[in-house]
């Protein structure tokens, strides 16, 4: 047998496991990123902090409030209050094709506010019962809830009532513990990991065991796992006296409330009752009269119900451990404190299985090693554990080392999925290990096969090579190592056979020793790895094709001028540098157009995300902004309408930042507004400074934001730099440092002159850019200086 086979099999299995774990991580990340980014956007707009600082602030708030990051994001969005003013009204003549920006979707802000209020109120709940009451107070006006229950799944698969509100104590006592929850909606919700909506009492009472006396007291109900998914241990039940279905908003609210409850329940310390010492004393009295080795273990559980350790509450006089302690001297000891290496071993899992199912556990012989006074102490045991109520009765047998040799050989064969066989060619005697029958898929009652008949077990296409190898072995004593496959009721099994011959003095083979190994698991792992690599290559090809398409689309939508251009008397130079990290195209964009009244519109924007969707959103914003300003809309009005356009787009979770600037050539005044975008940089008389930003939240973060504008009179020789955040942001660095770096680079290299913008960008940007960069360099020529550029 190749000694590296087992290690290769384990390595392949680990690769597959890592890839599966990465896929699960990406799904979870996709589910939470949208809410996280909107919460970060709110903090950035309200406090002026950087994206990384906003993320750190959310993490710290979650830690301080003993909440999850997702819960803190919902609370932050709930803190956002829309200004009390009428929504903007579309001016006469503006096409409705711009988007349904005139009114906000019903419940959009209300849901966030409600979750924020509930999240802050739950922090004060110190028990599951208080949590239930708090939830009912808030859900009663929101969805018409009349009662609320919290059930916890017990180790015996029963349900325990943790807290309730809206029902009388007598009914709660009757339903406090459900030992056989078959037919309970709460049990089904926990098993499936998905909510259950009971909206038809006549049909529901035929399917489920409904709480209530009579059940008609509550005509509609909802049961949700806390948290969502198959790992949930708590079920949240909401009962209503009114009938009818839960609306989509009510369902969304209840799902979000269940997520909030998960964090609060983890923070609530629910004490468990102490074990009944009288039972332990009674068992000890019985144990004192027994001649066998046995102990009574009491599981010590965490607040979640998970077994953390076991305590020895009784022991027979004959009980002795590896350290030589006997009888009652073992009482009071904890298993993991005394024998820490047991954790995670088959013995530990066997104890848990015996507790859960009530089926006795019988271990294979195993060696336990510990160190006493720097001397290794090893002993081999076989252990049996059986449930005794909520406890375990454990007995064991200590083995003589000499009796373990056969068992160790059997263990090697079992763990390595291999077996041995021996054929005496002189006496025709055949010996197979017990494992050989399992590996070769042959009943032990039929006995072993002669060597020349082994090809009968193989698939037809593998029988020939195996028969040839056996003939060479028997005829010429040539050893072989041959793979072959056999058909079993469980499917095709991949085997490997290695043999050698013992020869007489004249070289004639007289005996054959062979080993056969089951390689099915390794082969399956290899096939899974190949399939995974094929899928990854296919996905990469799709992403590369998407990038190529997005790049072509972006170039078509954003044609870059080959040289500086003139717009309403201003000199404009444009630079666009795509990201060099990853394979997606970003959503950075610009616009520099001269309007019909000889004024000019300058825009720089950044759509969150990458790929086709980001490019499509960029195009939508670019042309819509140009159209609205061209038809007379104010800059702030245009931003408000673009915000509504994003909120009601196909992907309502998209956000974007933008600077809009309108230049009046007659007055030499630049009127500008911004939506969560970095401030423009002004160069005047050799001095460099950033403009003070008028108020404005990033697009797509709120249903009713407030936008303001500011005016900047331009003087001859002035230069203005509009840019996206990729120019100043660096991983692990504050945004202020990026602003200072840009200002210093402009002082050194200038901007607006021939070739100087390239020099500026070369000095500012690293070789491996993680984000796109878009720059508009706008300058007013000095008096008397002609500009021949078009």
Coordinates of N, CA and C in Angstrom, one line a residue, residues 430-586:
X430 N -6.7 -21.0 2.1 CA -7.0 -19.5 1.9 C -7.4 -18.9 3.2
X431 N -6.8 -17.7 3.5 CA -7.1 -17.0 4.7 C -7.4 -15.5 4.3
X432 N -8.6 -15.1 4.7 CA -9.0 -13.7 4.5 C -9.2 -13.0 5.9
X433 N -8.9 -11.8 6.0 CA -9.3 -11.1 7.3 C -10.8 -10.7 7.1
X434 N -11.4 -10.5 8.3 CA -12.8 -10.2 8.3 C -13.1 -8.9 7.4
X435 N -12.2 -8.0 7.4 CA -12.4 -6.8 6.6 C -12.4 -7.0 5.2
X436 N -11.7 -8.1 4.7 CA -11.6 -8.4 3.3 C -12.9 -8.7 2.7
X437 N -13.8 -9.3 3.4 CA -15.2 -9.6 2.9 C -15.9 -8.3 2.7
X438 N -15.8 -7.3 3.6 CA -16.4 -6.0 3.5 C -15.9 -5.3 2.3
X439 N -14.6 -5.2 2.1 CA -14.0 -4.4 1.1 C -14.3 -5.0 -0.3
X440 N -14.3 -6.4 -0.4 CA -14.6 -7.0 -1.7 C -16.1 -7.2 -1.9
X441 N -16.9 -6.8 -1.0 CA -18.4 -6.9 -1.2 C -18.8 -8.4 -1.3
X442 N -18.2 -9.3 -0.5 CA -18.6 -10.7 -0.5 C -19.1 -11.1 0.9
X443 N -20.1 -11.9 0.9 CA -20.6 -12.4 2.2 C -19.6 -13.3 2.8
X444 N -19.4 -13.2 4.1 CA -18.5 -14.1 4.8 C -19.0 -15.5 4.9
X445 N -20.3 -15.7 4.8 CA -20.9 -17.0 4.8 C -20.5 -17.8 3.5
X446 N -20.2 -17.2 2.5 CA -19.8 -17.8 1.2 C -18.3 -18.2 1.2
X447 N -17.6 -17.7 2.2 CA -16.1 -18.1 2.3 C -15.3 -17.3 1.3
X448 N -13.9 -17.5 1.3 CA -13.0 -16.7 0.5 C -13.0 -17.3 -0.9
X449 N -12.5 -16.6 -1.9 CA -12.3 -17.0 -3.3 C -10.9 -17.5 -3.6
X450 N -10.8 -18.4 -4.5 CA -9.5 -18.8 -5.0 C -8.9 -17.6 -5.8
X451 N -7.6 -17.4 -5.8 CA -7.0 -16.3 -6.4 C -7.4 -16.2 -7.9
X452 N -7.4 -17.2 -8.6 CA -7.7 -17.1 -10.1 C -9.2 -16.7 -10.3
X453 N -10.0 -16.8 -9.3 CA -11.4 -16.4 -9.5 C -11.7 -14.9 -9.1
X454 N -10.7 -14.3 -8.6 CA -10.9 -12.9 -8.2 C -11.4 -12.0 -9.3
X455 N -10.9 -12.2 -10.6 CA -11.5 -11.4 -11.7 C -13.0 -11.5 -11.8
X456 N -13.6 -12.5 -11.3 CA -15.1 -12.6 -11.4 C -15.8 -11.5 -10.6
X457 N -15.1 -10.9 -9.6 CA -15.7 -9.8 -8.8 C -15.6 -8.5 -9.6
X458 N -14.6 -8.3 -10.5 CA -14.3 -7.0 -11.1 C -15.3 -6.8 -12.2
X459 N -15.5 -5.5 -12.6 CA -16.3 -5.1 -13.8 C -15.6 -5.7 -15.0
X460 N -16.4 -6.0 -16.0 CA -15.8 -6.7 -17.2 C -14.6 -5.9 -17.8
X461 N -14.6 -4.6 -17.9 CA -13.5 -3.9 -18.5 C -12.2 -4.0 -17.6
X462 N -12.4 -4.3 -16.3 CA -11.2 -4.4 -15.4 C -10.8 -5.8 -15.2
X463 N -11.6 -6.8 -15.6 CA -11.3 -8.2 -15.3 C -10.1 -8.7 -16.0
X464 N -9.9 -8.3 -17.3 CA -8.7 -8.7 -18.1 C -7.4 -8.3 -17.4
X465 N -7.1 -7.0 -17.1 CA -5.9 -6.7 -16.5 C -5.6 -7.4 -15.2
X466 N -6.7 -7.6 -14.4 CA -6.5 -8.3 -13.1 C -6.1 -9.7 -13.3
X467 N -6.8 -10.4 -14.3 CA -6.5 -11.8 -14.6 C -5.0 -12.0 -15.1
X468 N -4.6 -11.0 -15.9 CA -3.2 -11.1 -16.5 C -2.2 -10.9 -15.3
X469 N -2.4 -10.0 -14.4 CA -1.5 -9.8 -13.3 C -1.4 -11.0 -12.4
X470 N -2.6 -11.7 -12.2 CA -2.6 -12.9 -11.3 C -1.8 -14.0 -12.0
X471 N -2.0 -14.1 -13.3 CA -1.2 -15.2 -14.1 C 0.3 -15.0 -14.0
X472 N 0.7 -13.7 -14.1 CA 2.1 -13.4 -14.0 C 2.7 -13.7 -12.6
X473 N 1.8 -13.4 -11.6 CA 2.2 -13.7 -10.2 C 2.4 -15.2 -10.0
X474 N 1.4 -15.9 -10.3 CA 1.4 -17.4 -10.1 C 2.5 -18.1 -10.9
X475 N 2.6 -17.6 -12.2 CA 3.6 -18.3 -13.1 C 5.0 -17.9 -12.9
X476 N 5.3 -16.6 -12.6 CA 6.6 -16.1 -12.6 C 7.0 -15.3 -11.3
X477 N 6.1 -15.3 -10.3 CA 6.3 -14.7 -9.0 C 6.5 -13.2 -9.2
X478 N 5.9 -12.6 -10.2 CA 6.0 -11.1 -10.4 C 4.9 -10.4 -9.5
X479 N 5.3 -9.6 -8.6 CA 4.3 -8.9 -7.8 C 3.5 -7.9 -8.6
X480 N 2.3 -7.5 -8.2 CA 1.5 -6.6 -8.9 C 0.8 -5.6 -8.0
X481 N 0.5 -4.4 -8.6 CA -0.3 -3.4 -7.9 C -1.3 -2.9 -9.0
X482 N -2.5 -3.4 -8.9 CA -3.5 -3.2 -9.9 C -4.8 -2.6 -9.3
X483 N -5.3 -1.5 -10.0 CA -6.6 -1.0 -9.6 C -7.7 -1.7 -10.4
X484 N -8.8 -1.8 -9.7 CA -10.0 -2.4 -10.4 C -11.3 -2.0 -9.7
X485 N -12.4 -2.2 -10.3 CA -13.7 -1.8 -9.8 C -14.6 -3.0 -9.6
X486 N -15.5 -2.9 -8.6 CA -16.5 -3.9 -8.4 C -17.8 -3.3 -8.3
X487 N -18.9 -4.0 -8.5 CA -20.3 -3.5 -8.4 C -20.8 -4.0 -7.1
X488 N -21.3 -3.1 -6.2 CA -22.0 -3.5 -5.0 C -23.3 -2.9 -4.9
X489 N -24.2 -3.3 -4.0 CA -25.5 -2.7 -3.8 C -25.4 -1.2 -3.6
X490 N -24.3 -0.7 -3.0 CA -24.2 0.8 -2.7 C -23.7 1.5 -4.0
X491 N -23.3 0.8 -5.0 CA -22.7 1.4 -6.2 C -21.4 0.9 -6.5
X492 N -20.7 1.5 -7.5 CA -19.4 1.1 -8.0 C -18.4 1.4 -6.9
X493 N -17.5 0.4 -6.6 CA -16.4 0.7 -5.6 C -15.1 0.6 -6.3
X494 N -14.2 1.5 -6.0 CA -12.9 1.6 -6.6 C -11.9 0.9 -5.6
X495 N -11.2 -0.2 -6.1 CA -10.3 -0.9 -5.2 C -8.9 -0.9 -5.8
X496 N -7.9 -1.2 -4.9 CA -6.5 -1.4 -5.3 C -6.0 -2.6 -4.7
X497 N -5.3 -3.5 -5.4 CA -4.8 -4.7 -4.9 C -3.3 -4.8 -5.1
X498 N -2.5 -5.1 -4.0 CA -1.1 -5.2 -4.0 C -0.7 -6.6 -3.5
X499 N 0.1 -7.3 -4.2 CA 0.4 -8.7 -3.8 C 1.9 -9.0 -4.1
X500 N 2.4 -10.0 -3.4 CA 3.7 -10.5 -3.6 C 3.7 -12.0 -3.3
X501 N 4.7 -12.7 -3.9 CA 4.8 -14.2 -3.8 C 5.9 -14.6 -2.9
X502 N 5.7 -15.7 -2.1 CA 6.8 -16.4 -1.4 C 7.2 -17.6 -2.3
X503 N 8.5 -17.7 -2.6 CA 9.0 -18.7 -3.5 C 9.8 -19.8 -2.8
X504 N 9.8 -21.0 -3.5 CA 10.6 -22.1 -3.0 C 12.0 -21.8 -3.5
X505 N 13.0 -22.7 -3.0 CA 14.4 -22.4 -3.5 C 14.6 -22.4 -5.0
X506 N 13.7 -23.1 -5.7 CA 13.9 -23.1 -7.2 C 13.1 -21.9 -7.8
X507 N 12.6 -21.0 -7.0 CA 11.9 -19.9 -7.6 C 10.4 -20.1 -7.9
X508 N 9.9 -21.3 -7.5 CA 8.5 -21.5 -7.8 C 7.6 -20.8 -6.7
X509 N 6.6 -20.1 -7.1 CA 5.7 -19.4 -6.1 C 5.0 -20.5 -5.3
X510 N 5.0 -20.4 -3.9 CA 4.3 -21.4 -3.1 C 3.3 -20.7 -2.2
X511 N 3.3 -19.4 -2.0 CA 2.4 -18.7 -1.2 C 2.3 -17.2 -1.7
X512 N 1.1 -16.7 -1.6 CA 0.8 -15.3 -2.0 C 0.2 -14.5 -0.8
X513 N 0.8 -13.4 -0.6 CA 0.3 -12.4 0.4 C -0.2 -11.2 -0.3
X514 N -1.4 -10.8 0.0 CA -2.0 -9.6 -0.7 C -2.7 -8.7 0.2
X515 N -2.8 -7.4 -0.2 CA -3.6 -6.4 0.5 C -4.5 -5.7 -0.5
X516 N -5.7 -5.5 -0.1 CA -6.7 -4.9 -1.0 C -7.2 -3.6 -0.2
X517 N -7.3 -2.5 -0.9 CA -7.7 -1.3 -0.3 C -8.9 -0.6 -1.1
X518 N -9.8 -0.1 -0.3 CA -11.0 0.6 -0.9 C -10.6 2.1 -1.1
X519 N -10.5 2.6 -2.3 CA -10.2 3.9 -2.6 C -11.4 4.8 -3.1
X520 N -12.6 4.3 -2.8 CA -13.8 4.9 -3.3 C -13.9 6.4 -2.8
X521 N -13.6 6.6 -1.5 CA -13.7 7.9 -1.0 C -12.7 8.9 -1.6
X522 N -11.5 8.4 -1.8 CA -10.5 9.2 -2.5 C -10.8 9.6 -3.9
X523 N -11.3 8.6 -4.6 CA -11.7 8.8 -6.0 C -12.9 9.8 -6.1
X524 N -13.8 9.6 -5.2 CA -15.0 10.6 -5.1 C -14.5 12.0 -4.9
X525 N -13.5 12.1 -3.9 CA -13.0 13.5 -3.6 C -12.2 14.0 -4.9
X526 N -11.5 13.2 -5.6 CA -10.8 13.6 -6.8 C -11.8 14.1 -7.8
X527 N -12.9 13.3 -8.0 CA -13.9 13.8 -9.0 C -14.6 15.0 -8.6
X528 N -14.9 15.2 -7.3 CA -15.5 16.4 -6.8 C -14.6 17.6 -7.0
X529 N -13.3 17.4 -6.8 CA -12.3 18.5 -7.0 C -12.2 18.9 -8.4
X530 N -12.2 17.9 -9.3 CA -12.2 18.2 -10.7 C -13.4 19.0 -11.2
X531 N -14.6 18.5 -10.6 CA -15.8 19.2 -11.0 C -15.8 20.6 -10.4
X532 N -15.3 20.8 -9.2 CA -15.3 22.1 -8.6 C -14.3 23.0 -9.4
X533 N -13.2 22.5 -9.8 CA -12.3 23.3 -10.6 C -12.9 23.7 -12.0
X534 N -13.7 22.7 -12.6 CA -14.3 23.0 -13.8 C -15.3 24.1 -13.7
X535 N -16.1 24.1 -12.5 CA -17.1 25.1 -12.3 C -16.5 26.4 -12.0
X536 N -15.3 26.4 -11.3 CA -14.6 27.7 -11.1 C -14.1 28.3 -12.4
X537 N -13.6 27.5 -13.3 CA -13.1 28.0 -14.5 C -14.2 28.5 -15.4
X538 N -15.3 27.8 -15.3 CA -16.5 28.3 -16.1 C -17.0 29.6 -15.5
X539 N -17.0 29.8 -14.2 CA -17.5 31.0 -13.6 C -16.5 32.1 -13.9
X540 N -15.2 31.8 -13.9 CA -14.2 32.9 -14.2 C -14.4 33.3 -15.7
X541 N -14.7 32.4 -16.6 CA -14.9 32.7 -18.0 C -16.1 33.6 -18.1
X542 N -17.2 33.3 -17.4 CA -18.4 34.1 -17.4 C -18.1 35.5 -16.9
X543 N -17.3 35.6 -15.8 CA -17.0 37.0 -15.3 C -16.1 37.8 -16.2
X544 N -15.1 37.1 -16.9 CA -14.3 37.8 -17.8 C -15.1 38.3 -19.0
X545 N -16.0 37.4 -19.5 CA -16.9 37.9 -20.6 C -17.7 39.0 -20.2
X546 N -18.2 39.0 -18.9 CA -19.0 40.1 -18.4 C -18.2 41.4 -18.4
X547 N -16.9 41.3 -17.9 CA -16.0 42.4 -17.9 C -15.8 43.0 -19.3
X548 N -15.6 42.1 -20.2 CA -15.3 42.6 -21.6 C -16.5 43.3 -22.1
X549 N -17.7 42.8 -21.9 CA -19.0 43.4 -22.3 C -19.2 44.8 -21.6
X550 N -18.9 44.8 -20.3 CA -19.1 46.0 -19.5 C -18.1 47.1 -20.0
X551 N -16.9 46.6 -20.3 CA -15.9 47.6 -20.8 C -16.3 48.2 -22.1
X552 N -16.8 47.4 -23.0 CA -17.2 47.9 -24.3 C -18.4 48.9 -24.1
X553 N -19.3 48.5 -23.2 CA -20.5 49.3 -23.0 C -20.0 50.6 -22.3
X554 N -19.1 50.6 -21.4 CA -18.6 51.8 -20.7 C -17.9 52.7 -21.7
X555 N -17.1 52.1 -22.6 CA -16.4 53.0 -23.6 C -17.4 53.6 -24.5
X556 N -18.5 52.9 -24.9 CA -19.5 53.5 -25.7 C -20.2 54.6 -25.1
X557 N -20.5 54.5 -23.8 CA -21.2 55.5 -23.0 C -20.4 56.6 -22.6
X558 N -19.1 56.4 -22.3 CA -18.2 57.4 -21.8 C -17.0 57.6 -22.8
X559 N -17.2 58.1 -23.9 CA -16.1 58.3 -24.8 C -15.1 59.4 -24.3
X560 N -13.8 59.0 -24.1 CA -12.9 59.9 -23.6 C -12.3 60.8 -24.6
X561 N -12.3 62.1 -24.4 CA -11.6 63.0 -25.4 C -10.1 62.8 -25.4
X562 N -9.5 62.9 -26.6 CA -8.1 62.6 -26.7 C -7.2 63.8 -26.3
X563 N -7.9 65.0 -26.1 CA -7.1 66.1 -25.7 C -8.1 67.0 -24.9
X564 N -7.5 68.1 -24.3 CA -8.4 69.0 -23.5 C -9.4 69.6 -24.4
X565 N -10.7 69.9 -23.9 CA -11.7 70.5 -24.7 C -12.2 71.8 -24.0
X566 N -12.9 72.6 -24.7 CA -13.5 73.9 -24.2 C -15.0 73.7 -24.0
X567 N -15.5 74.1 -22.8 CA -16.9 74.1 -22.5 C -17.2 75.4 -21.9
X568 N -18.1 76.2 -22.6 CA -18.5 77.5 -22.1 C -17.3 78.4 -21.7
X569 N -16.2 78.4 -22.5 CA -15.1 79.2 -22.2 C -14.1 78.6 -21.2
X570 N -14.4 77.4 -20.6 CA -13.5 76.8 -19.7 C -12.7 75.7 -20.4
X571 N -11.5 75.5 -19.9 CA -10.7 74.4 -20.4 C -10.9 73.2 -19.6
X572 N -11.2 72.0 -20.2 CA -11.6 70.8 -19.4 C -10.7 69.7 -19.9
X573 N -10.0 69.0 -19.0 CA -9.2 67.8 -19.3 C -9.8 66.7 -18.5
X574 N -9.9 65.5 -19.1 CA -10.6 64.3 -18.5 C -9.6 63.2 -18.4
X575 N -9.6 62.5 -17.2 CA -8.9 61.2 -17.1 C -9.7 60.2 -16.5
X576 N -9.7 59.0 -17.0 CA -10.4 57.8 -16.5 C -9.5 56.6 -16.4
X577 N -9.2 56.1 -15.2 CA -8.3 54.9 -15.1 C -9.1 53.8 -14.4
X578 N -9.3 52.7 -15.1 CA -10.0 51.5 -14.5 C -9.2 50.9 -13.4
X579 N -9.9 50.1 -12.5 CA -9.2 49.4 -11.5 C -8.3 48.3 -12.1
X580 N -7.2 48.0 -11.4 CA -6.3 46.9 -11.8 C -6.4 45.7 -10.9
X581 N -7.4 45.7 -10.0 CA -7.6 44.6 -9.0 C -9.0 44.0 -9.4
X582 N -9.0 42.7 -9.5 CA -10.3 42.0 -9.8 C -10.6 42.0 -11.3
X583 N -11.7 41.5 -11.7 CA -12.1 41.4 -13.1 C -13.4 42.1 -13.4
X584 N -13.9 42.9 -12.5 CA -15.1 43.7 -12.8 C -14.9 45.1 -13.1
X585 N -15.7 45.7 -14.0 CA -15.7 47.1 -14.3 C -16.5 47.8 -13.3
X586 N -16.0 49.0 -12.9 CA -16.6 49.8 -11.9 C -17.7 50.8 -12.5

